mmCIF file of C-alpha atoms in Angstrom:
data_model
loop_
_atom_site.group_PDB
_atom_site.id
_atom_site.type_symbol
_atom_site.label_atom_id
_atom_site.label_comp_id
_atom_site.label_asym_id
_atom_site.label_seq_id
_atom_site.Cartn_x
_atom_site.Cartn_y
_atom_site.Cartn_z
ATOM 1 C CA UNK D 1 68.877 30.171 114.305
ATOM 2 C CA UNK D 2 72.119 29.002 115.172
ATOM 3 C CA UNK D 3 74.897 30.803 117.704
ATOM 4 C CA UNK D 4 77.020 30.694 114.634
ATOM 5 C CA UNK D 5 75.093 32.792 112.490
ATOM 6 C CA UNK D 6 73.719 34.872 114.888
ATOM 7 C CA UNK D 7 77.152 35.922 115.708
ATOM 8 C CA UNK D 8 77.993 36.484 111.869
ATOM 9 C CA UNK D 9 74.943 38.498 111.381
ATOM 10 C CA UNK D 10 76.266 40.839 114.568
ATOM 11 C CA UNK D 11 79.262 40.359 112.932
ATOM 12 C CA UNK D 12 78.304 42.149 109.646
ATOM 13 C CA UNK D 13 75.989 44.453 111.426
ATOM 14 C CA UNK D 14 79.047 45.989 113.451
ATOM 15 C CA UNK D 15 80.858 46.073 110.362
ATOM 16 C CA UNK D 16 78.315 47.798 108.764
ATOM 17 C CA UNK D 17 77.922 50.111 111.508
ATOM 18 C CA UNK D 18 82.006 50.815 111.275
ATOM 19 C CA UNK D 19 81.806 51.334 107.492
ATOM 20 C CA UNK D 20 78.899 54.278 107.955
ATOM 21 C CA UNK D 21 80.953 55.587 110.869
ATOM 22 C CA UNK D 22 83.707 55.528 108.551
ATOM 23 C CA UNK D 23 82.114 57.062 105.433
ATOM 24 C CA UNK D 24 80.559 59.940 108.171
ATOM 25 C CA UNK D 25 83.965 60.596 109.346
ATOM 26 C CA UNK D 26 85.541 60.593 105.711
ATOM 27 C CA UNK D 27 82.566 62.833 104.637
ATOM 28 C CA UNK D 28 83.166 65.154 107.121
ATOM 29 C CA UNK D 29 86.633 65.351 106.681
ATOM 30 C CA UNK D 30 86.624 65.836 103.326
ATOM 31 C CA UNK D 31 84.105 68.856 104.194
ATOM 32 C CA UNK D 32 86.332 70.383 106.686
ATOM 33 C CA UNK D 33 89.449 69.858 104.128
ATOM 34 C CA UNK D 34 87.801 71.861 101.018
ATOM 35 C CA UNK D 35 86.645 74.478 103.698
ATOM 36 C CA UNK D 36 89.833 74.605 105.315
ATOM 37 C CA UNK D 37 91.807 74.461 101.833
ATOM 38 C CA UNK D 38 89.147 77.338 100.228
ATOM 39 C CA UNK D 39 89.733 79.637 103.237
ATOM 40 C CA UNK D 40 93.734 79.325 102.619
ATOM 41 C CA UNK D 41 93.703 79.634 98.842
ATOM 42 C CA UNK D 42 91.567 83.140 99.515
ATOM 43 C CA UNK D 43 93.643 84.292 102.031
ATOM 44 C CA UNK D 44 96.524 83.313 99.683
ATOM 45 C CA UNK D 45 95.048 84.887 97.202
ATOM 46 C CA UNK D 46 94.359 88.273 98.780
ATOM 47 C CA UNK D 47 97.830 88.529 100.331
ATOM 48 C CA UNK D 48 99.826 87.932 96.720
ATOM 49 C CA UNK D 49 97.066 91.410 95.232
ATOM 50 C CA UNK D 50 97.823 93.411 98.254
ATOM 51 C CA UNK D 51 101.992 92.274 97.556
ATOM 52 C CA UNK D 52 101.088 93.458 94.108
ATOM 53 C CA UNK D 53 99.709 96.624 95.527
ATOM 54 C CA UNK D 54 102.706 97.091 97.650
ATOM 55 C CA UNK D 55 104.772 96.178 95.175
ATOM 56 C CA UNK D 56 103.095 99.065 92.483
ATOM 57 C CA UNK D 57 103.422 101.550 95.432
ATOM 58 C CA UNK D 58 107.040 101.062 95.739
ATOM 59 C CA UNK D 59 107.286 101.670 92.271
ATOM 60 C CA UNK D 60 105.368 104.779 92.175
ATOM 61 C CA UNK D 61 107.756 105.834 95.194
ATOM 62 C CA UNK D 62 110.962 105.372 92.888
ATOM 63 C CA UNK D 63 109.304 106.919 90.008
ATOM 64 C CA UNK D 64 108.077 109.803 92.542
ATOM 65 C CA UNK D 65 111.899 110.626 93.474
ATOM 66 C CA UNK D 66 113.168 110.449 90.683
ATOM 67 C CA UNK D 67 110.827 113.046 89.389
ATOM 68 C CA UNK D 68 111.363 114.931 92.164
ATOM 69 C CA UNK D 69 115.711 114.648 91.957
ATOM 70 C CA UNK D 70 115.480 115.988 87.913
ATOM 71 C CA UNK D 71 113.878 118.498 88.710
ATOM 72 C CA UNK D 72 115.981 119.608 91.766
ATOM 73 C CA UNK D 73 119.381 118.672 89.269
ATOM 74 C CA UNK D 74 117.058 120.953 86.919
ATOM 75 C CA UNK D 75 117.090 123.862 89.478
ATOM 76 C CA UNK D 76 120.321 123.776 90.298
ATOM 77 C CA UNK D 77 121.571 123.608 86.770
ATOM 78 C CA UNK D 78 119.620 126.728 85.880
ATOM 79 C CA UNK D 79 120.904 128.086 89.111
ATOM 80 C CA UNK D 80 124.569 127.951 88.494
ATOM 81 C CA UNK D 81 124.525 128.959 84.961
ATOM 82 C CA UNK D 82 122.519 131.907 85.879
ATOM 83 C CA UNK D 83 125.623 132.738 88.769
ATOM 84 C CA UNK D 84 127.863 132.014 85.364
ATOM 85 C CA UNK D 85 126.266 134.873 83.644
ATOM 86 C CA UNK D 86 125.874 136.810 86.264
ATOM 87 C CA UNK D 87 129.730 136.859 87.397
ATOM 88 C CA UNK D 88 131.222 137.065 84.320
ATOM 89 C CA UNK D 89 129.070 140.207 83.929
ATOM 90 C CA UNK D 90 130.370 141.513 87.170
ATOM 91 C CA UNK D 91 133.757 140.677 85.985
ATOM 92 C CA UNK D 92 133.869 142.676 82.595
ATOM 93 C CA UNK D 93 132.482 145.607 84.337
ATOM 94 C CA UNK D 94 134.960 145.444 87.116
ATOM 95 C CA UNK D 95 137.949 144.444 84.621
ATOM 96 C CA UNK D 96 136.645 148.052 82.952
ATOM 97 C CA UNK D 97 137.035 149.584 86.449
ATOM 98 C CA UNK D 98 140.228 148.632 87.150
ATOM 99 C CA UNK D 99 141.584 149.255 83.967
ATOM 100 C CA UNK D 100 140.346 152.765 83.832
ATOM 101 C CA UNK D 101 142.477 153.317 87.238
ATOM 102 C CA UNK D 102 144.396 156.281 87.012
ATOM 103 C CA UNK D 103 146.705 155.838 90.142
ATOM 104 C CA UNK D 104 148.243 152.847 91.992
ATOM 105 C CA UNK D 105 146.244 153.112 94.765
ATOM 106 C CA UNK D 106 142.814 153.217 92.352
ATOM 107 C CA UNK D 107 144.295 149.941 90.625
ATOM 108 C CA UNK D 108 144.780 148.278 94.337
ATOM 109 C CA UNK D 109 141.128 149.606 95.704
ATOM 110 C CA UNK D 110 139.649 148.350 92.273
ATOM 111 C CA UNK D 111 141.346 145.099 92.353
ATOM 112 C CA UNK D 112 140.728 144.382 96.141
ATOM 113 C CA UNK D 113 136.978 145.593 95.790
ATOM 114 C CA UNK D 114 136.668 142.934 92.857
ATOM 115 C CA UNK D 115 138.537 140.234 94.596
ATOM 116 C CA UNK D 116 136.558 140.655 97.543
ATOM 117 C CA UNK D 117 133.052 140.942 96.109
ATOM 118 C CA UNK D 118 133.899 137.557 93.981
ATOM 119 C CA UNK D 119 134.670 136.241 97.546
ATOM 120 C CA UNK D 120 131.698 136.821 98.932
ATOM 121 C CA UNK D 121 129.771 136.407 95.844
ATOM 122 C CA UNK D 122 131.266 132.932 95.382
ATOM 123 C CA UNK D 123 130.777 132.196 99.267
ATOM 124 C CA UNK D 124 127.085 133.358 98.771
ATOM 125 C CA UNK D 125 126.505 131.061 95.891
ATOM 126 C CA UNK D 126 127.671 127.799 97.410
ATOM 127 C CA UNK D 127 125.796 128.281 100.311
ATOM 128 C CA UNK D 128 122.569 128.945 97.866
ATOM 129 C CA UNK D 129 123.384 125.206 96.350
ATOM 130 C CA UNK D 130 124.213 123.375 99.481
ATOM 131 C CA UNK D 131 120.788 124.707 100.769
ATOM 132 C CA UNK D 132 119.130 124.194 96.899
ATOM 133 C CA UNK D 133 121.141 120.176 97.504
ATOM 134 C CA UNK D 134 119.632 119.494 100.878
ATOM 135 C CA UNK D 135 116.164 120.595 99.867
ATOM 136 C CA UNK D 136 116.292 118.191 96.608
ATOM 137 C CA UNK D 137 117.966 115.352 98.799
ATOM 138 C CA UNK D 138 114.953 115.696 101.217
ATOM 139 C CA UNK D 139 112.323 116.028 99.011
ATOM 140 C CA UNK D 140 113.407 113.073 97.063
ATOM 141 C CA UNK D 141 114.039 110.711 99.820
ATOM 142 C CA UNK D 142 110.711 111.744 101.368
ATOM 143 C CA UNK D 143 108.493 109.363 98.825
ATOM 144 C CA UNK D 144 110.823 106.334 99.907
ATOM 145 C CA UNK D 145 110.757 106.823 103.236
ATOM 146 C CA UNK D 146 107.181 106.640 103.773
ATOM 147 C CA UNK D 147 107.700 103.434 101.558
ATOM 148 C CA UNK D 148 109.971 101.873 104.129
ATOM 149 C CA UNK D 149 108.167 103.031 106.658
ATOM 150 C CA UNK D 150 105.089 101.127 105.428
ATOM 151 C CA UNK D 151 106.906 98.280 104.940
ATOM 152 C CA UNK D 152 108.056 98.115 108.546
ATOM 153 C CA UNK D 153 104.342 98.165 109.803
ATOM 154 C CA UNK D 154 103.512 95.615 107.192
ATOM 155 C CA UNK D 155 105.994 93.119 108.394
ATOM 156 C CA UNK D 156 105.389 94.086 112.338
ATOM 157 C CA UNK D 157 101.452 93.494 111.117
ATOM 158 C CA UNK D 158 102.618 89.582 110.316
ATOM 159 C CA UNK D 159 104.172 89.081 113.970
ATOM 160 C CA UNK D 160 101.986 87.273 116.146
#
């Protein structure tokens, strides 16, 4: 056999050798790729249900306080036009008082009891809202703050 072709046949053998080096490393690769690219599209996957999830949760929150802020407004409406009634009441009965005053000095007792005890009455009554306002504006904002606060561990979760 001649140098010639014995250095094309060791030629061709270490381009054979090349190509199934090559079609190993390509195989491989390709089986790393689809792992690699499965593994991402799952973990893809999983993060956009639990942003769903979050995302249903927030809702729920809103709905939650809004709930909760009707039926606070609720309270306080019923409040107040209870305190309505209830003064104007008051007010025709003390009306009645002092116009059945038989001296000056009954008239001015009358009319300084009245004026007083609307006073305090009315004093009374918008310190019973502002308390009946903070309590709704807590319990409504309660729901969306645990909301927030779950979003701030979410995203400290993601830092690395």
């Amino acid at each position: 056999m001649s140098a010639a072709k014995k250095a094309q046949e060791e030629t061709v053998d270490a381009a054979n050798d090349m190509a199934k080096k090559f079609e190993e490393k390509m195989k491989d690769y390709s089986t790393q790729a689809s792992a690699t690219m499965k593994e991402n599209m799952e973990k893809m996957s999983k993060g956009m249900a639990e942003f769903g999830e979050f995302g249903k949760e927030n809702v729920e929150a809103v709905v939650a306080s809004a709930s909760t802020f009707a039926k606070g407004f609720e309270d306080i409406a019923t409040e107040q036009a209870n305190y309505a009634k209830s003064s104007m009441e008051k007010s025709v009965e003390q009306m009645k008082t002092i116009s059945s005053a038989k001296t000056p000095q009954d008239f001015m007792e009358a009319q300084t009891d009245y004026v007083r005890s609307a006073f305090e009455a009315n004093i009374s009554q918008m310190n019973k809202l502002s308390d009946m306002w903070i309590a709704t504006a807590k319990d409504c904002s309660e729901p969306l703050s645990r909301r927030y606060t779950a979003m701030v561990e979410k995203v400290q979760s993601f830092r690395v």
